[in-house]
Coordinates of C-alpha atoms in Angstrom, one line a residue:
X1 CA -1.6 -1.1 -26.4
X2 CA -4.3 0.7 -24.5
X3 CA -6.7 1.6 -27.2
X4 CA -8.3 4.5 -25.2
X5 CA -4.5 6.3 -24.9
X6 CA -3.4 4.7 -28.3
X7 CA -3.9 5.4 -32.1
X8 CA -1.7 3.3 -34.1
X9 CA -1.4 0.2 -36.2
X10 CA -2.1 -2.1 -33.3
X11 CA -5.0 -0.1 -31.8
X12 CA -7.7 -0.7 -34.7
X13 CA -8.4 -3.0 -37.5
X14 CA -9.4 -1.4 -41.2
X15 CA -10.2 -3.2 -44.3
X16 CA -7.1 -2.3 -46.7
X17 CA -9.2 -2.9 -49.6
X18 CA -11.0 0.2 -48.9
X19 CA -10.0 3.5 -49.9
X20 CA -8.5 5.6 -47.3
X21 CA -10.7 8.5 -47.9
X22 CA -13.9 6.4 -47.3
X23 CA -12.5 5.2 -44.1
X24 CA -11.8 8.6 -43.4
X25 CA -15.5 9.8 -44.1
X26 CA -16.9 6.8 -42.3
X27 CA -14.6 7.6 -39.1
X28 CA -15.8 11.2 -39.4
X29 CA -19.6 10.6 -39.8
X30 CA -19.3 8.3 -37.2
X31 CA -17.7 10.5 -34.5
X32 CA -20.4 13.4 -35.6
X33 CA -22.9 11.2 -34.5
X34 CA -21.5 10.3 -31.2
X35 CA -23.5 11.9 -28.3
X36 CA -20.1 13.8 -27.4
X37 CA -18.4 16.6 -28.1
X38 CA -14.6 15.8 -29.4
X39 CA -11.7 18.1 -29.7
X40 CA -8.5 17.1 -31.0
X41 CA -5.0 18.7 -30.5
X42 CA -1.7 18.0 -31.9
X43 CA 1.4 17.7 -30.5
X44 CA 2.1 21.5 -30.2
X45 CA -1.8 21.9 -28.7
X46 CA -3.2 23.3 -31.9
X47 CA -6.7 22.4 -32.6
X48 CA -6.9 20.0 -35.5
X49 CA -10.3 18.7 -35.1
X50 CA -13.6 19.3 -33.6
X51 CA -17.0 17.6 -34.2
X52 CA -20.2 19.3 -34.4
X53 CA -21.4 18.3 -30.8
X54 CA -18.4 19.9 -29.5
X55 CA -19.3 23.3 -31.3
X56 CA -23.0 23.0 -30.1
X57 CA -22.0 22.2 -26.3
X58 CA -19.6 25.3 -26.2
X59 CA -22.0 27.6 -28.3
X60 CA -18.9 28.3 -30.9
X61 CA -18.6 29.9 -34.1
X62 CA -18.2 27.3 -37.2
X63 CA -14.2 27.3 -36.9
X64 CA -11.5 25.3 -35.0
X65 CA -10.2 28.5 -33.6
X66 CA -13.0 29.7 -32.1
X67 CA -14.2 26.4 -30.7
X68 CA -10.8 25.8 -29.1
X69 CA -10.9 29.4 -27.8
X70 CA -14.5 29.0 -26.2
X71 CA -13.1 25.7 -24.6
X72 CA -10.2 27.5 -23.2
X73 CA -12.0 30.3 -21.9
X74 CA -14.4 28.0 -20.1
X75 CA -11.6 26.2 -18.4
X76 CA -9.9 29.4 -17.7
X77 CA -13.3 30.6 -16.0
X78 CA -13.3 27.4 -13.8
X79 CA -9.8 27.5 -12.7
X80 CA -9.4 24.1 -14.4
X81 CA -5.6 23.3 -15.8
X82 CA -5.7 22.1 -19.5
X83 CA -4.0 18.7 -18.5
X84 CA -6.7 17.9 -15.8
X85 CA -7.4 14.3 -16.5
X86 CA -11.4 14.6 -15.7
X87 CA -13.9 17.1 -14.4
X88 CA -17.5 17.5 -13.8
X89 CA -18.9 21.0 -13.2
X90 CA -22.4 22.4 -13.1
X91 CA -22.6 26.2 -14.7
X92 CA -24.7 28.9 -16.0
X93 CA -25.1 29.3 -19.8
X94 CA -27.9 31.3 -21.7
X95 CA -30.0 31.4 -18.4
X96 CA -29.8 27.8 -17.9
X97 CA -27.7 25.4 -15.3
X98 CA -25.6 23.0 -17.4
X99 CA -23.9 19.8 -16.2
X100 CA -20.8 18.8 -18.3
X101 CA -18.3 16.0 -17.9
X102 CA -15.0 16.5 -19.6
X103 CA -12.4 14.0 -20.0
X104 CA -8.6 14.6 -21.3
X105 CA -6.4 11.8 -22.8
X106 CA -2.8 12.0 -23.8
X107 CA -2.4 10.1 -27.1
X108 CA 0.2 8.0 -27.9
X109 CA 1.0 6.0 -31.4
X110 CA 2.1 2.6 -31.3
X111 CA 5.9 3.1 -30.8
X112 CA 4.5 4.7 -27.2
X113 CA 5.3 8.3 -29.1
X114 CA 3.1 11.4 -28.0
X115 CA 1.1 12.2 -31.1
X116 CA -1.8 14.9 -29.4
X117 CA -4.3 15.1 -27.0
X118 CA -7.9 14.5 -27.0
X119 CA -10.6 16.3 -24.9
X120 CA -14.7 14.6 -24.6
X121 CA -17.4 16.8 -23.4
X122 CA -20.6 14.6 -22.3
X123 CA -23.8 16.7 -21.6
X124 CA -25.2 15.4 -18.2
X125 CA -27.8 18.3 -18.2
X126 CA -30.6 16.3 -18.0
X127 CA -29.9 15.5 -14.2
X128 CA -30.1 19.0 -13.4
X129 CA -33.1 19.9 -15.4
X130 CA -34.8 17.0 -13.6
X131 CA -33.7 18.8 -10.1
X132 CA -31.3 16.5 -9.1
X133 CA -28.0 18.2 -9.9
X134 CA -27.2 19.0 -6.2
X135 CA -28.1 15.3 -5.3
X136 CA -25.6 14.1 -8.0
X137 CA -22.8 16.3 -7.1
X138 CA -23.3 14.6 -3.5
X139 CA -23.5 11.0 -4.2
X140 CA -20.9 10.9 -7.4
X141 CA -17.4 11.2 -7.8
X142 CA -15.9 14.1 -9.6
X143 CA -13.1 12.6 -11.4
X144 CA -14.7 9.0 -12.3
X145 CA -18.3 10.0 -12.2
X146 CA -19.0 6.8 -10.6
X147 CA -20.9 6.9 -7.6
X148 CA -18.8 8.3 -4.2
X149 CA -19.0 6.9 -1.0
X150 CA -22.5 8.2 0.2
X151 CA -23.8 7.5 -3.5
X152 CA -22.5 3.7 -3.5
X153 CA -23.9 3.2 0.4
X154 CA -27.3 4.4 -0.5
X155 CA -27.6 2.8 -3.9
X156 CA -26.3 -0.5 -2.5
X157 CA -28.5 -0.5 0.4
X158 CA -31.6 0.2 -1.6
X159 CA -30.3 -2.8 -4.1
X160 CA -30.2 -4.9 -1.1
X161 CA -33.4 -4.2 0.3
X162 CA -35.3 -4.6 -2.8
X163 CA -33.9 -8.4 -3.9
X164 CA -34.0 -11.7 -2.3
X165 CA -30.4 -12.6 -3.9
X166 CA -27.6 -13.2 -2.1
X167 CA -24.8 -10.2 -2.5
X168 CA -21.3 -10.1 -2.1
X169 CA -19.5 -6.9 -1.6
X170 CA -15.8 -6.5 -3.1
X171 CA -13.3 -3.8 -2.5
X172 CA -10.4 -2.8 -4.0
X173 CA -7.1 -1.7 -3.2
X174 CA -4.1 -0.8 -5.7
X175 CA -1.1 -1.6 -3.8
X176 CA 1.8 1.0 -3.3
X177 CA -0.4 3.4 -5.2
X178 CA 0.6 6.5 -3.0
X179 CA 4.0 5.6 -3.8
X180 CA 3.2 5.7 -7.6
X181 CA 1.4 9.5 -7.1
X182 CA 4.7 10.3 -5.3
X183 CA 7.0 9.1 -8.1
X184 CA 4.9 10.2 -11.1
X185 CA 2.6 12.5 -9.9
X186 CA -1.0 12.9 -9.5
X187 CA -1.9 13.6 -12.9
X188 CA -0.9 10.1 -13.9
X189 CA -2.4 8.8 -11.0
X190 CA -5.6 10.1 -11.9
X191 CA -5.4 8.7 -15.4
X192 CA -5.0 5.3 -14.0
X193 CA -8.2 5.5 -11.7
X194 CA -10.2 7.2 -14.8
X195 CA -9.4 4.0 -16.9
X196 CA -10.3 1.6 -14.0
X197 CA -13.7 3.6 -13.8
X198 CA -14.0 3.2 -17.6
X199 CA -13.2 -0.5 -17.5
X200 CA -15.5 -1.0 -14.8
X201 CA -18.3 0.9 -16.4
X202 CA -18.0 -1.6 -19.5
X203 CA -18.1 -5.0 -17.8
X204 CA -20.4 -4.6 -14.8
X205 CA -24.0 -5.9 -15.4
X206 CA -27.2 -4.2 -14.7
X207 CA -27.8 -5.3 -11.2
X208 CA -24.2 -4.2 -9.7
X209 CA -23.8 -1.5 -8.0
X210 CA -20.0 0.0 -8.0
X211 CA -18.1 3.1 -7.2
X212 CA -15.0 4.9 -5.9
X213 CA -15.1 4.9 -2.3
X214 CA -12.1 7.0 -1.7
X215 CA -8.4 7.4 -2.9
X216 CA -7.7 4.2 -5.0
X217 CA -10.4 2.2 -3.4
X218 CA -13.2 0.8 -5.7
X219 CA -16.3 -1.2 -4.5
X220 CA -19.0 -3.8 -6.2
X221 CA -22.0 -5.1 -4.5
X222 CA -22.9 -7.8 -7.1
X223 CA -24.9 -10.9 -6.9
X224 CA -22.9 -13.8 -5.5
X225 CA -24.4 -16.5 -8.3
X226 CA -22.3 -14.5 -10.9
X227 CA -19.2 -14.3 -9.3
X228 CA -16.6 -16.6 -10.5
X229 CA -12.9 -16.0 -8.7
X230 CA -11.4 -17.7 -11.7
X231 CA -13.4 -15.4 -14.5
X232 CA -13.1 -12.3 -12.1
X233 CA -9.1 -12.6 -11.9
X234 CA -8.9 -13.0 -15.7
X235 CA -10.8 -9.8 -16.1
X236 CA -8.9 -7.8 -13.4
X237 CA -5.7 -8.9 -15.1
X238 CA -6.9 -7.6 -18.5
X239 CA -8.0 -4.2 -16.8
X240 CA -4.6 -4.0 -15.1
X241 CA -2.5 -5.1 -18.4
X242 CA -4.3 -1.7 -19.9
X243 CA -3.1 0.6 -17.2
X244 CA 0.5 -1.2 -17.1
X245 CA 3.6 0.6 -18.7
X246 CA 7.4 -0.1 -18.4
X247 CA 7.8 2.0 -15.5
X248 CA 4.9 0.6 -13.3
X249 CA 3.0 -2.6 -12.6
X250 CA -0.4 -2.4 -11.1
X251 CA -1.0 -5.0 -8.4
X252 CA -4.8 -5.3 -7.3
X253 CA -6.0 -6.4 -4.0
X254 CA -9.7 -7.6 -3.7
X255 CA -11.3 -8.3 -0.4
X256 CA -14.9 -9.8 -0.5
X257 CA -17.6 -9.8 2.4
X258 CA -20.4 -12.2 1.7
X259 CA -23.5 -10.4 2.6
X260 CA -25.5 -12.4 5.4
X261 CA -27.4 -9.6 6.6
X262 CA -28.8 -7.3 4.3
X263 CA -29.9 -4.7 6.6
X264 CA -26.2 -4.2 8.2
X265 CA -24.8 -0.5 7.4
X266 CA -23.2 -0.6 3.9
X267 CA -19.9 1.2 5.7
X268 CA -19.5 -1.6 7.9
X269 CA -19.3 -4.2 5.1
X270 CA -16.7 -1.9 3.3
X271 CA -14.7 -2.4 6.3
X272 CA -15.0 -5.6 6.5
X273 CA -14.1 -6.5 2.7
X274 CA -11.2 -3.9 3.3
X275 CA -9.8 -6.1 6.2
X276 CA -9.7 -9.2 4.0
X277 CA -7.9 -6.6 1.6
X278 CA -5.4 -5.9 4.0
X279 CA -4.6 -9.7 5.2
X280 CA -3.3 -10.1 1.8
X281 CA 0.4 -10.7 1.7
X282 CA 1.2 -12.0 -1.8
X283 CA 2.2 -9.6 -5.0
X284 CA 0.4 -11.0 -7.8
X285 CA -1.1 -9.0 -10.4
X286 CA -4.8 -9.8 -8.8
X287 CA -4.7 -11.3 -5.7
X288 CA -8.2 -12.0 -3.7
X289 CA -9.2 -12.9 0.1
X290 CA -12.4 -13.3 1.6
X291 CA -13.4 -11.9 4.9
X292 CA -13.7 -14.1 7.9
X293 CA -14.6 -13.7 11.6
X294 CA -10.8 -14.0 12.7
X295 CA -9.9 -11.2 10.6
X296 CA -12.3 -8.9 13.0
X297 CA -10.4 -10.4 16.0
X298 CA -7.0 -9.3 14.7
X299 CA -8.2 -6.0 13.3
X300 CA -9.5 -5.5 17.0
X301 CA -6.3 -6.5 18.3
X302 CA -4.4 -4.0 16.1
X303 CA -6.8 -1.6 17.0
X304 CA -6.1 -2.0 20.8
X305 CA -2.0 -2.4 19.9
X306 CA -2.0 1.0 18.2
X307 CA -4.1 2.8 20.6
X308 CA -1.9 1.8 23.7
X309 CA 1.4 1.6 21.9
X310 CA 2.3 5.3 22.7
X311 CA 1.4 5.0 26.4
X312 CA 3.3 1.4 26.7
X313 CA 6.5 3.3 25.5
X314 CA 5.8 6.0 28.2
X315 CA 5.3 3.7 31.0
X316 CA 8.5 1.6 29.8
X317 CA 6.5 -1.7 29.3
X318 CA 8.7 -2.8 26.7
X319 CA 11.8 -4.4 27.4
X320 CA 14.7 -6.6 26.0
X321 CA 15.0 -10.3 25.9
X322 CA 18.6 -11.5 25.0
X323 CA 19.5 -14.3 22.7
X324 CA 23.2 -15.9 23.3
X325 CA 25.6 -15.9 20.4
X326 CA 27.9 -18.4 21.0
X327 CA 31.2 -20.2 19.6
X328 CA 30.7 -23.8 18.8
X329 CA 31.9 -24.8 22.3
X330 CA 29.2 -22.6 23.9
X331 CA 31.4 -19.9 25.0
X332 CA 29.6 -16.5 24.6
X333 CA 30.5 -13.6 22.6
X334 CA 27.5 -11.5 22.2
X335 CA 23.7 -11.3 22.3
X336 CA 20.8 -10.2 20.3
X337 CA 18.3 -7.5 21.8
X338 CA 14.8 -8.6 21.1
X339 CA 11.8 -6.7 22.2
X340 CA 9.0 -7.9 24.3
X341 CA 5.9 -6.4 25.6
X342 CA 5.3 -6.7 29.4
X343 CA 1.6 -5.6 29.4
X344 CA 0.4 -5.2 32.9
X345 CA -3.1 -6.9 31.8
X346 CA -2.0 -9.3 29.1
X347 CA 1.2 -10.3 30.5
X348 CA 4.0 -11.1 28.0
X349 CA 3.1 -10.4 24.4
X350 CA 5.2 -11.8 21.7
X351 CA 7.1 -9.8 19.1
X352 CA 5.0 -11.6 16.5
X353 CA 1.9 -10.1 17.6
X354 CA 2.8 -6.4 17.7
X355 CA 5.9 -5.9 15.0
X356 CA 3.9 -6.1 12.0
X357 CA 1.2 -4.1 13.3
X358 CA 3.4 -1.2 14.1
X359 CA 5.3 -1.8 10.6
X360 CA 2.3 -1.5 8.7
X361 CA 1.3 1.7 11.0
X362 CA 4.8 3.3 10.1
X363 CA 5.6 3.2 14.0
X364 CA 8.0 0.8 14.0
X365 CA 10.8 2.9 14.4
X366 CA 9.7 4.7 17.8
X367 CA 9.9 1.1 19.4
X368 CA 13.3 0.3 17.6
X369 CA 15.0 3.9 19.0
X370 CA 13.6 2.4 22.2
X371 CA 14.9 -0.8 22.2
X372 CA 18.5 0.7 21.1
X373 CA 18.6 2.5 24.3
X374 CA 17.8 0.0 26.0
X375 CA 20.7 -2.3 25.0
X376 CA 22.8 0.9 25.3
X377 CA 21.9 1.0 29.2
X378 CA 22.5 -2.8 29.5
X379 CA 26.0 -2.2 28.1
X380 CA 26.5 0.6 30.6
X381 CA 25.5 -1.6 33.4
X382 CA 27.9 -4.4 32.5
X383 CA 31.1 -2.0 32.6
X384 CA 33.9 -3.1 34.9
X385 CA 31.9 -6.3 35.5
X386 CA 32.2 -9.9 34.3
X387 CA 30.4 -9.5 31.4
X388 CA 31.9 -6.2 30.0
X389 CA 33.2 -7.5 26.6
X390 CA 29.7 -9.0 25.9
X391 CA 28.3 -7.4 22.5
X392 CA 24.9 -6.8 22.1
X393 CA 23.4 -6.3 18.3
X394 CA 20.2 -4.4 18.0
X395 CA 18.0 -4.6 14.7
X396 CA 17.6 -1.6 12.0
X397 CA 14.1 -2.0 10.3
X398 CA 14.0 -0.8 6.9
X399 CA 11.7 2.0 7.6
X400 CA 14.1 3.1 10.5
X401 CA 16.4 4.3 7.6
X402 CA 13.8 6.8 6.4
X403 CA 12.4 8.2 9.8
X404 CA 15.5 8.4 11.9
X405 CA 19.1 9.8 11.3
X406 CA 20.8 6.6 12.2
X407 CA 24.4 7.3 12.7
X408 CA 23.1 10.6 14.6
X409 CA 21.0 8.3 17.0
X410 CA 23.7 5.6 17.7
X411 CA 26.3 8.4 18.2
X412 CA 23.9 10.1 20.8
X413 CA 23.6 6.9 22.7
X414 CA 27.5 6.1 22.8
X415 CA 28.2 9.6 24.3
X416 CA 25.1 9.3 26.7
X417 CA 25.9 6.0 28.4
X418 CA 29.8 6.3 27.8
X419 CA 30.1 2.7 26.2
X420 CA 32.3 1.2 23.6
X421 CA 30.9 1.4 20.3
X422 CA 32.7 -1.7 19.1
X423 CA 30.2 -3.5 21.6
X424 CA 26.6 -2.1 20.1
X425 CA 26.3 -4.1 17.0
X426 CA 24.1 -2.6 14.5
X427 CA 22.0 -5.5 12.3
X428 CA 20.4 -4.0 8.9
X429 CA 18.4 -6.3 7.0
X430 CA 19.4 -7.3 3.4
X431 CA 16.0 -5.8 2.3
X432 CA 16.6 -2.6 3.7
X433 CA 20.3 -2.4 2.5
X434 CA 18.9 -3.6 -1.4
X435 CA 16.4 -1.1 -1.3
X436 CA 18.7 1.6 -1.6
X437 CA 22.3 0.2 -1.9
X438 CA 24.0 3.4 -2.5
X439 CA 22.5 5.4 0.6
X440 CA 23.1 2.0 3.1
X441 CA 26.7 1.7 1.4
X442 CA 27.2 5.3 2.6
X443 CA 25.6 4.6 6.1
X444 CA 27.5 1.5 6.8
X445 CA 31.0 3.3 6.1
X446 CA 30.1 6.0 8.5
X447 CA 28.9 4.1 11.3
X448 CA 32.1 1.9 10.7
X449 CA 34.5 5.0 11.0
X450 CA 32.4 6.0 14.3
X451 CA 33.6 2.4 15.6
X452 CA 30.3 0.4 15.3
X453 CA 30.5 -3.0 13.8
X454 CA 27.7 -3.5 11.1
X455 CA 25.8 -6.9 10.4
X456 CA 23.8 -7.7 7.2
X457 CA 20.8 -9.8 8.9
X458 CA 18.9 -12.1 7.1
X459 CA 21.2 -12.7 4.1
X460 CA 20.1 -14.8 1.3
X461 CA 16.3 -13.7 1.7
X462 CA 16.6 -11.7 -1.3
X463 CA 17.2 -12.3 -5.2
X464 CA 20.0 -9.7 -5.3
X465 CA 22.1 -10.8 -2.4
X466 CA 25.4 -11.5 -4.3
X467 CA 25.0 -8.2 -6.3
X468 CA 24.7 -6.3 -3.2
X469 CA 28.2 -7.5 -1.5
X470 CA 29.9 -5.5 -4.4
X471 CA 29.2 -2.3 -2.7
X472 CA 28.4 -3.1 0.8
X473 CA 31.5 -3.8 3.1
X474 CA 29.7 -5.3 6.3
X475 CA 31.8 -6.6 9.2
X476 CA 29.5 -9.7 9.8
X477 CA 26.9 -11.4 7.5
X478 CA 24.0 -13.5 9.4
X479 CA 22.6 -16.3 7.3
X480 CA 19.5 -17.9 8.6
X481 CA 19.2 -21.9 8.6
X482 CA 15.7 -21.2 6.9
X483 CA 17.9 -20.9 3.9
X484 CA 18.0 -24.5 3.9
X485 CA 14.7 -25.4 5.4
X486 CA 12.4 -23.2 2.7
X487 CA 14.0 -25.3 -0.4
X488 CA 13.3 -28.7 -1.9
X489 CA 16.4 -29.1 -3.0
X490 CA 18.8 -29.1 -0.2
X491 CA 22.1 -30.6 -2.3
X492 CA 22.1 -27.3 -4.2
X493 CA 21.3 -25.0 -1.1
X494 CA 24.3 -26.5 0.9
X495 CA 26.6 -25.9 -2.3
X496 CA 25.3 -22.0 -2.4
X497 CA 25.7 -21.9 1.8
X498 CA 29.2 -23.5 1.7
X499 CA 30.1 -21.2 -1.2
X500 CA 28.6 -18.2 0.7
X501 CA 30.3 -18.8 3.8
X502 CA 33.9 -19.1 1.9
X503 CA 33.2 -15.9 0.3
X504 CA 32.2 -14.1 3.3
X505 CA 35.4 -15.0 5.0
X506 CA 37.3 -14.1 1.8
X507 CA 35.8 -10.7 1.9
X508 CA 36.9 -10.1 5.3
X509 CA 33.3 -10.6 7.0
X510 CA 32.6 -13.0 10.2
X511 CA 29.7 -15.4 9.6
X512 CA 27.2 -15.7 12.2
X513 CA 24.8 -18.8 11.5
X514 CA 21.1 -18.1 13.0
X515 CA 18.3 -20.5 13.7
X516 CA 20.6 -23.6 15.1
X517 CA 18.3 -25.9 16.4
X518 CA 20.2 -29.5 16.2
X519 CA 23.3 -31.1 16.7
X520 CA 23.4 -32.3 13.4
X521 CA 23.0 -28.7 12.1
X522 CA 25.9 -27.4 14.1
X523 CA 28.1 -30.2 12.8
X524 CA 27.2 -29.6 9.3
X525 CA 27.9 -26.0 9.8
X526 CA 31.4 -26.5 11.4
X527 CA 32.4 -28.7 8.3
X528 CA 31.5 -25.6 6.5
X529 CA 34.1 -23.4 8.7
X530 CA 31.3 -21.5 10.4
X531 CA 32.3 -20.7 13.8
X532 CA 29.5 -18.3 15.3
X533 CA 25.9 -19.5 15.9
X534 CA 22.7 -18.4 17.5
X535 CA 20.2 -20.5 17.8
X536 CA 17.4 -22.9 20.3
X537 CA 20.1 -25.4 20.1
X538 CA 22.1 -23.1 22.5
X539 CA 19.7 -21.2 24.3
X540 CA 16.4 -19.3 23.4
X541 CA 15.7 -15.3 24.1
X542 CA 15.4 -14.9 27.7
X543 CA 15.3 -11.9 30.2
X544 CA 18.3 -10.1 31.0
X545 CA 18.1 -11.3 34.6
X546 CA 18.5 -15.0 33.5
X547 CA 21.1 -14.6 31.0
X548 CA 23.3 -12.6 33.6
X549 CA 22.9 -15.7 35.9
X550 CA 24.3 -17.8 33.0
X551 CA 26.8 -16.2 30.9
X552 CA 29.9 -14.1 31.7
X553 CA 32.2 -12.5 28.9
X554 CA 34.7 -14.7 27.0
X555 CA 38.2 -15.2 28.4

């Protein structure tokens, strides 16, 4: 349980031989001596306790009703919601400018049931009286009271200028935090950020510089000699456990830049640490990556790709390569359309270079829509030729489902180019399907009613494949031979593959096996009852002109 949020049997320890009244007096005395104003409300938001310091700070008469009224009036005058997680405000009181920091907590018992609320009020007026109030606002984050970007930059630069120690800069990112805010609201998101800030304050050392740079990004500048990755991961796991709940699990990504030039701009150091952060692919509770010069090369390449992408679309620099899909005897029945970037200066750019970049930037839907049109145009060119029954499969990325009306897009292509929808096959990845089975099941049914064939691509890559098939009635199941290559237990994988092929046939689906590279693999799959294949054993992806020279429609 989070002791900051929970008052219950697991949140503190009491000597049971001591009278409860004595314990209550000790607790009350301790709270009175704290340098914070403290106000407790019950679940009905009735004030049930306030310490002496709260009355002093709010200049209230000595009654619970008056202190809480003074507190609410003050919040209302500042336009602050009662449930705001934290705020820091300068204000006039008795002809003096004061600076107070307020924090709000929603209190839960050991069974995670609400029991009330707590406000803490901290007097930071010394900062104002020293003539630094405006400077404080410029250099500190209002929500967490840590340094903001400017404050961190200035403090870290000063520290590096004053010391001969070797320092590192750590930059953190909370994975999918924007999604958390959308699902649970900004208030709960702010509560997590405040908890992280509080725990940072508790664990950093005197020679550390730390702050909230922006959003969910925090940074620490600390001596390298004191950093032990194993211990740091353990600390982060302790931090995340305090803000993890049944509905949300916190995943921290930490990028580290080793400072070799103390005179370098701190912003550039943060950028490099963040590059390391973005390079993390694993999904652990705490993952750490160190910056390397290769990351800078990749970042520059990514920037170049994003800056020239729209121009490349407009100037038709993207094209399709076709990889044949054949029967075991080599007869063609279809092809998969794969994107290639024909750059006027850099030549042919492989998809491995740009696809991930476009996906991260949420631009992949623009490329996919363009490739779909090229495939439809190619089918129109093949009408009434020797290739008029060859099917072309195109990919639908998971994010396409959110940015595009898939049925509308494909229906418009069919009408625009006057082609048979049964020849333009739509591949949806298993990952996209399992992200929203109900939505995809409805979409697949609508596409099939419009005459399209729907294929489930990368089947077996997830952990809910069989469960998905209860609700998804696709036409084709595409299985990658990587299913076998990615495991050490070949025999078990082959048994599963065998049953998967049989099951697909029982459910009325065709099976296409991708990634076939050897005769041995082909014969093995044929023994399992597979009849349709795609892979380098038959042919690699090739330009349309080369494909047309080699293949005609099946008899």
